[in-house]
């Protein structure tokens, strides 16, 4: 009997340790995942365009296809690759982060460039879609490719934010980040995409006048919500992209830019009576964003005139 009680006591102790480990993994996953805010917001802002033009009944199945592929890519390809780099070539992570940060800066600056200098694009009217199933397949493939790039960025940022620990703790944390971010992104996308349908249903079939009024408000407000989401996503890309580059350069020993930015933020915060922490963060984020915008504008001609034509030539020969 005493042996059985001792065994139960050991099991209870192991359960407590396991529960504490789960809590630690969840807490660290939340902290690490928040570092990838720019890429996450961009992912949520970009994805809805891939279901435009389809029958409303196909919207959620398309989002599910993309979400399932996104989770598969994160867990099966990106997580093992990230852990291998972290174990055997940790020196490569800051370099990859700089490349990923440059990508975010380019994407954000390109959106700003399009807003400032809109192109006179031809309106071709309704596209001849041919086979809807084939078009859906092509759209899903395109969305998965875009998501893979953003997912690689998210996973690399999250991995860099995880403090040094055991291999399995880091892997469990990164897996939790992958699952949580995928659910958050595509759950939000599903809500955004179906908000119009909900508004139309409420405005047409609502029994109360207030319900119908709310439904009409949702329908009218969704274009503004999508526009606001795009603006926030662009600002977040520039801020996070600039911050990643600055911090990664500091890790590589080139900490001059980071020192100047932190010094400026500290000086501004010192002249404010209250909310010094918020003011410090705001100045750092603003300067990081402006740096990201400058880097992105510098990359636009390079990408447009060199990288894109070169990639197209390689793809045509493949």
Short mmCIF file of C-alpha atoms in Angstrom, two decimals:
data_model
loop_
_atom_site.label_atom_id
_atom_site.label_comp_id
_atom_site.label_asym_id
_atom_site.label_seq_id
_atom_site.Cartn_x
_atom_site.Cartn_y
_atom_site.Cartn_z
CA UNK A 1 0.00 0.00 0.00
CA UNK A 2 2.83 2.36 0.88
CA UNK A 3 4.48 1.55 -2.44
CA UNK A 4 1.26 2.36 -4.33
CA UNK A 5 0.92 5.69 -2.48
CA UNK A 6 4.53 6.53 -3.29
CA UNK A 7 3.89 5.72 -6.97
CA UNK A 8 0.77 7.93 -7.01
CA UNK A 9 2.76 10.72 -5.36
CA UNK A 10 5.44 10.41 -8.06
CA UNK A 11 2.78 10.48 -10.79
CA UNK A 12 1.25 13.60 -9.23
CA UNK A 13 4.70 15.23 -9.14
CA UNK A 14 5.33 14.38 -12.80
CA UNK A 15 1.88 15.75 -13.72
CA UNK A 16 2.68 19.02 -11.94
CA UNK A 17 6.00 19.32 -13.77
CA UNK A 18 4.30 18.55 -17.08
CA UNK A 19 1.57 21.12 -16.41
CA UNK A 20 4.20 23.73 -15.54
CA UNK A 21 6.08 22.89 -18.74
CA UNK A 22 2.90 23.28 -20.79
CA UNK A 23 2.28 26.66 -19.17
CA UNK A 24 5.87 27.71 -19.89
CA UNK A 25 5.56 26.62 -23.52
CA UNK A 26 2.26 28.48 -23.94
CA UNK A 27 3.60 31.65 -22.32
CA UNK A 28 6.80 31.63 -24.37
CA UNK A 29 4.85 30.85 -27.56
CA UNK A 30 2.62 33.89 -26.94
CA UNK A 31 5.65 36.10 -26.32
CA UNK A 32 7.58 34.79 -29.33
CA UNK A 33 4.58 34.84 -31.65
CA UNK A 34 3.89 38.50 -30.82
CA UNK A 35 7.29 39.40 -32.30
CA UNK A 36 5.97 38.37 -35.72
CA UNK A 37 3.04 40.82 -35.59
CA UNK A 38 3.88 42.50 -38.88
CA UNK A 39 3.98 39.29 -40.90
CA UNK A 40 0.87 37.94 -39.15
CA UNK A 41 -1.19 41.06 -39.89
CA UNK A 42 0.03 41.06 -43.47
CA UNK A 43 -0.94 37.40 -43.82
CA UNK A 44 -4.45 38.16 -42.54
CA UNK A 45 -4.74 41.22 -44.80
CA UNK A 46 -3.53 39.48 -47.97
CA UNK A 47 -5.49 36.21 -47.82
CA UNK A 48 -9.08 37.52 -48.33
CA UNK A 49 -8.28 38.57 -51.90
CA UNK A 50 -7.87 34.90 -52.88
CA UNK A 51 -11.57 34.18 -52.36
CA UNK A 52 -12.86 37.22 -54.24
CA UNK A 53 -15.05 36.35 -57.20
CA UNK A 54 -16.04 32.88 -55.99
CA UNK A 55 -19.44 31.63 -54.97
CA UNK A 56 -19.98 32.40 -51.24
CA UNK A 57 -20.46 28.68 -50.61
CA UNK A 58 -16.84 28.07 -51.72
CA UNK A 59 -15.23 30.78 -49.57
CA UNK A 60 -14.83 28.80 -46.34
CA UNK A 61 -13.69 25.59 -48.12
CA UNK A 62 -11.01 27.64 -49.94
CA UNK A 63 -9.85 29.23 -46.68
CA UNK A 64 -9.73 25.76 -45.08
CA UNK A 65 -7.55 24.44 -47.92
CA UNK A 66 -5.09 27.30 -47.50
CA UNK A 67 -5.07 27.03 -43.69
CA UNK A 68 -4.50 23.27 -43.80
CA UNK A 69 -1.57 23.67 -46.21
CA UNK A 70 -0.18 26.53 -44.12
CA UNK A 71 -0.19 24.43 -40.94
CA UNK A 72 1.32 21.46 -42.80
CA UNK A 73 4.14 23.61 -44.19
CA UNK A 74 4.88 25.14 -40.79
CA UNK A 75 5.00 21.84 -38.90
CA UNK A 76 6.48 19.49 -41.51
CA UNK A 77 8.92 21.74 -43.39
CA UNK A 78 9.61 25.02 -41.60
CA UNK A 79 9.78 23.78 -38.00
CA UNK A 80 12.40 21.03 -38.68
CA UNK A 81 14.37 23.40 -40.92
CA UNK A 82 14.32 26.11 -38.24
CA UNK A 83 15.38 23.72 -35.48
CA UNK A 84 18.18 22.32 -37.66
CA UNK A 85 19.48 25.83 -38.31
CA UNK A 86 19.20 26.71 -34.63
CA UNK A 87 21.17 23.58 -33.69
CA UNK A 88 23.83 23.38 -36.40
CA UNK A 89 24.07 26.90 -37.90
CA UNK A 90 22.74 29.49 -35.43
CA UNK A 91 24.95 32.10 -37.09
CA UNK A 92 22.70 31.89 -40.17
CA UNK A 93 19.55 32.96 -38.33
CA UNK A 94 20.40 36.72 -38.12
CA UNK A 95 21.25 36.68 -41.83
CA UNK A 96 17.93 35.01 -42.68
CA UNK A 97 16.16 37.51 -40.45
CA UNK A 98 17.78 40.40 -42.32
CA UNK A 99 16.60 38.90 -45.61
CA UNK A 100 13.11 38.38 -44.19
CA UNK A 101 13.07 41.90 -42.76
CA UNK A 102 14.11 43.27 -46.15
CA UNK A 103 11.23 41.35 -47.73
CA UNK A 104 8.76 42.93 -45.28
CA UNK A 105 10.22 46.38 -45.94
CA UNK A 106 9.92 45.85 -49.70
CA UNK A 107 6.31 44.67 -49.44
CA UNK A 108 5.36 47.60 -47.23
CA UNK A 109 7.18 50.19 -49.33
CA UNK A 110 5.65 48.80 -52.51
CA UNK A 111 2.16 49.31 -51.07
CA UNK A 112 3.06 52.89 -50.07
CA UNK A 113 4.50 53.48 -53.57
CA UNK A 114 1.25 52.26 -55.15
CA UNK A 115 -0.76 54.60 -52.93
CA UNK A 116 1.45 57.58 -53.78
CA UNK A 117 1.81 56.78 -57.48
CA UNK A 118 -1.24 54.73 -58.54
CA UNK A 119 -0.89 52.92 -61.82
CA UNK A 120 -3.38 53.44 -64.61
CA UNK A 121 -4.37 49.80 -64.88
CA UNK A 122 -6.69 48.62 -67.60
CA UNK A 123 -10.06 47.35 -66.46
CA UNK A 124 -10.58 44.05 -68.23
CA UNK A 125 -14.03 43.55 -66.74
CA UNK A 126 -15.07 40.12 -65.59
CA UNK A 127 -12.36 37.57 -66.13
CA UNK A 128 -13.25 34.55 -68.23
CA UNK A 129 -12.75 31.98 -65.53
CA UNK A 130 -13.34 28.86 -67.64
CA UNK A 131 -13.51 25.88 -65.32
CA UNK A 132 -14.31 27.20 -61.80
CA UNK A 133 -12.65 24.18 -60.18
CA UNK A 134 -9.43 24.84 -62.11
CA UNK A 135 -9.50 28.54 -61.20
CA UNK A 136 -10.03 27.66 -57.55
CA UNK A 137 -7.09 25.26 -57.66
CA UNK A 138 -4.84 27.94 -59.19
CA UNK A 139 -5.95 30.53 -56.63
CA UNK A 140 -5.29 28.15 -53.75
CA UNK A 141 -1.81 27.32 -55.12
CA UNK A 142 -0.98 31.01 -55.36
CA UNK A 143 -2.22 31.66 -51.82
CA UNK A 144 -0.20 28.74 -50.44
CA UNK A 145 2.98 30.03 -52.10
CA UNK A 146 2.47 33.50 -50.61
CA UNK A 147 1.63 32.01 -47.22
CA UNK A 148 4.77 29.85 -47.29
CA UNK A 149 6.98 32.94 -47.59
CA UNK A 150 5.15 34.74 -44.78
CA UNK A 151 5.11 31.58 -42.65
CA UNK A 152 8.87 31.17 -43.06
CA UNK A 153 9.30 34.74 -41.86
CA UNK A 154 6.94 34.20 -38.90
CA UNK A 155 8.68 30.99 -37.82
CA UNK A 156 12.17 32.50 -38.11
CA UNK A 157 11.17 35.57 -36.07
CA UNK A 158 9.50 33.41 -33.43
CA UNK A 159 12.49 31.04 -33.24
CA UNK A 160 14.89 33.95 -32.75
CA UNK A 161 12.71 35.23 -29.88
CA UNK A 162 12.75 31.91 -27.98
CA UNK A 163 15.43 31.96 -25.23
CA UNK A 164 18.06 29.23 -25.29
CA UNK A 165 16.65 26.07 -23.73
CA UNK A 166 16.34 22.36 -24.44
CA UNK A 167 15.71 21.18 -27.98
CA UNK A 168 12.27 19.80 -27.15
CA UNK A 169 11.14 22.93 -25.29
CA UNK A 170 12.12 25.10 -28.25
CA UNK A 171 10.46 22.69 -30.71
CA UNK A 172 7.25 22.54 -28.63
CA UNK A 173 7.18 26.33 -28.34
CA UNK A 174 7.68 26.78 -32.08
CA UNK A 175 4.98 24.19 -32.83
CA UNK A 176 2.59 26.03 -30.49
CA UNK A 177 3.39 29.30 -32.29
CA UNK A 178 2.70 27.62 -35.66
CA UNK A 179 -0.67 26.23 -34.57
CA UNK A 180 -1.78 29.35 -32.69
CA UNK A 181 -0.86 31.79 -35.46
CA UNK A 182 -2.47 29.65 -38.15
CA UNK A 183 -5.72 29.46 -36.18
CA UNK A 184 -5.62 33.19 -35.44
CA UNK A 185 -4.88 34.24 -39.02
CA UNK A 186 -7.35 32.01 -40.84
CA UNK A 187 -10.02 32.28 -38.17
CA UNK A 188 -9.82 36.07 -38.62
CA UNK A 189 -9.85 35.70 -42.40
CA UNK A 190 -12.97 33.52 -42.23
CA UNK A 191 -14.74 36.11 -40.08
CA UNK A 192 -13.70 38.95 -42.39
CA UNK A 193 -14.78 37.09 -45.54
CA UNK A 194 -18.18 36.05 -44.16
CA UNK A 195 -18.97 39.38 -42.45
CA UNK A 196 -20.66 40.70 -45.61
CA UNK A 197 -22.89 37.62 -45.82
CA UNK A 198 -23.82 37.98 -42.15
CA UNK A 199 -24.63 41.67 -42.67
CA UNK A 200 -26.78 40.92 -45.70
CA UNK A 201 -28.65 38.20 -43.81
CA UNK A 202 -29.27 40.47 -40.83
CA UNK A 203 -30.40 43.41 -43.01
CA UNK A 204 -32.75 41.24 -45.09
CA UNK A 205 -34.21 38.85 -42.52
CA UNK A 206 -33.73 40.56 -39.17
CA UNK A 207 -36.96 40.71 -37.17
CA UNK A 208 -36.02 43.87 -35.33
CA UNK A 209 -35.30 47.23 -36.91
CA UNK A 210 -32.12 47.45 -34.87
CA UNK A 211 -30.93 44.10 -36.24
CA UNK A 212 -31.52 45.20 -39.82
CA UNK A 213 -29.77 48.50 -39.13
CA UNK A 214 -26.73 46.70 -37.69
CA UNK A 215 -26.67 44.42 -40.74
CA UNK A 216 -26.65 47.38 -43.12
CA UNK A 217 -23.90 48.95 -41.02
CA UNK A 218 -21.77 45.81 -41.33
CA UNK A 219 -22.19 45.74 -45.12
CA UNK A 220 -21.31 49.42 -45.46
CA UNK A 221 -18.47 49.25 -42.96
CA UNK A 222 -16.57 46.19 -44.23
CA UNK A 223 -14.77 48.01 -47.11
CA UNK A 224 -13.50 50.54 -44.55
CA UNK A 225 -12.46 47.75 -42.19
CA UNK A 226 -10.50 46.02 -44.98
CA UNK A 227 -8.84 49.32 -45.92
CA UNK A 228 -7.92 49.99 -42.29
CA UNK A 229 -6.56 46.46 -41.95
CA UNK A 230 -4.40 47.01 -45.03
CA UNK A 231 -3.03 50.29 -43.62
CA UNK A 232 -2.27 48.70 -40.26
CA UNK A 233 -0.68 45.72 -41.98
CA UNK A 234 1.53 47.98 -44.09
CA UNK A 235 2.65 50.03 -41.07
CA UNK A 236 3.33 46.83 -39.12
CA UNK A 237 5.39 45.38 -41.98
CA UNK A 238 7.59 48.48 -42.15
CA UNK A 239 7.98 48.71 -38.38
CA UNK A 240 8.70 45.01 -37.83
CA UNK A 241 10.90 44.75 -40.95
CA UNK A 242 13.00 47.73 -39.88
CA UNK A 243 13.23 46.46 -36.30
CA UNK A 244 14.32 42.99 -37.45
CA UNK A 245 17.10 44.43 -39.61
CA UNK A 246 18.31 46.80 -36.88
CA UNK A 247 18.32 44.11 -34.19
CA UNK A 248 19.90 41.46 -36.43
CA UNK A 249 22.69 43.85 -37.43
CA UNK A 250 23.32 44.46 -33.72
CA UNK A 251 23.54 40.70 -33.13
CA UNK A 252 26.17 40.55 -35.89
CA UNK A 253 28.14 43.29 -34.13
CA UNK A 254 26.89 46.27 -36.17
CA UNK A 255 24.96 48.01 -33.40
CA UNK A 256 25.45 51.64 -34.46
CA UNK A 257 21.93 52.13 -35.85
CA UNK A 258 20.30 50.45 -32.86
CA UNK A 259 22.31 52.65 -30.47
CA UNK A 260 21.23 55.84 -32.27
CA UNK A 261 17.54 54.82 -32.31
CA UNK A 262 17.49 53.80 -28.65
CA UNK A 263 19.35 56.98 -27.69
CA UNK A 264 16.84 59.16 -29.56
CA UNK A 265 13.89 57.32 -27.98
CA UNK A 266 15.39 57.67 -24.51
CA UNK A 267 15.98 61.40 -25.03
CA UNK A 268 12.40 62.01 -26.20
CA UNK A 269 10.92 59.92 -23.37
CA UNK A 270 13.00 61.82 -20.81
CA UNK A 271 11.23 65.06 -21.78
CA UNK A 272 7.75 63.61 -21.15
CA UNK A 273 6.14 63.66 -17.73
CA UNK A 274 4.12 60.46 -18.01
CA UNK A 275 3.90 57.27 -20.07
CA UNK A 276 7.67 57.21 -20.63
CA UNK A 277 7.61 53.54 -21.56
CA UNK A 278 4.96 54.05 -24.23
CA UNK A 279 6.70 57.13 -25.65
CA UNK A 280 10.00 55.23 -25.78
CA UNK A 281 8.34 52.37 -27.66
CA UNK A 282 6.51 54.75 -30.01
CA UNK A 283 9.71 56.59 -30.98
CA UNK A 284 11.59 53.32 -31.55
CA UNK A 285 8.72 51.90 -33.63
CA UNK A 286 8.44 55.12 -35.67
CA UNK A 287 12.16 55.29 -36.41
CA UNK A 288 12.24 51.57 -37.23
CA UNK A 289 9.28 52.09 -39.58
CA UNK A 290 10.88 55.06 -41.34
CA UNK A 291 14.10 53.09 -41.75
CA UNK A 292 12.08 50.17 -43.10
CA UNK A 293 10.34 52.48 -45.55
CA UNK A 294 13.69 53.86 -46.77
CA UNK A 295 15.10 50.33 -47.18
CA UNK A 296 11.96 49.22 -49.00
CA UNK A 297 12.06 52.15 -51.43
CA UNK A 298 15.70 51.35 -52.11
CA UNK A 299 14.81 47.73 -52.88
CA UNK A 300 11.95 48.50 -55.30
CA UNK A 301 14.13 49.23 -58.37
CA UNK A 302 16.45 46.33 -57.52
CA UNK A 303 13.59 43.85 -57.25
CA UNK A 304 11.67 45.23 -60.24
CA UNK A 305 14.57 45.53 -62.67
CA UNK A 306 16.82 42.67 -61.61
CA UNK A 307 15.38 40.03 -59.28
CA UNK A 308 11.92 39.64 -60.89
CA UNK A 309 13.23 39.32 -64.51
CA UNK A 310 15.97 36.94 -63.35
CA UNK A 311 13.48 34.79 -61.43
CA UNK A 312 11.10 34.75 -64.41
CA UNK A 313 13.92 33.57 -66.67
CA UNK A 314 14.89 30.80 -64.23
CA UNK A 315 11.24 29.72 -63.85
CA UNK A 316 10.74 29.60 -67.64
CA UNK A 317 13.68 27.23 -67.99
CA UNK A 318 12.58 24.97 -65.14
#
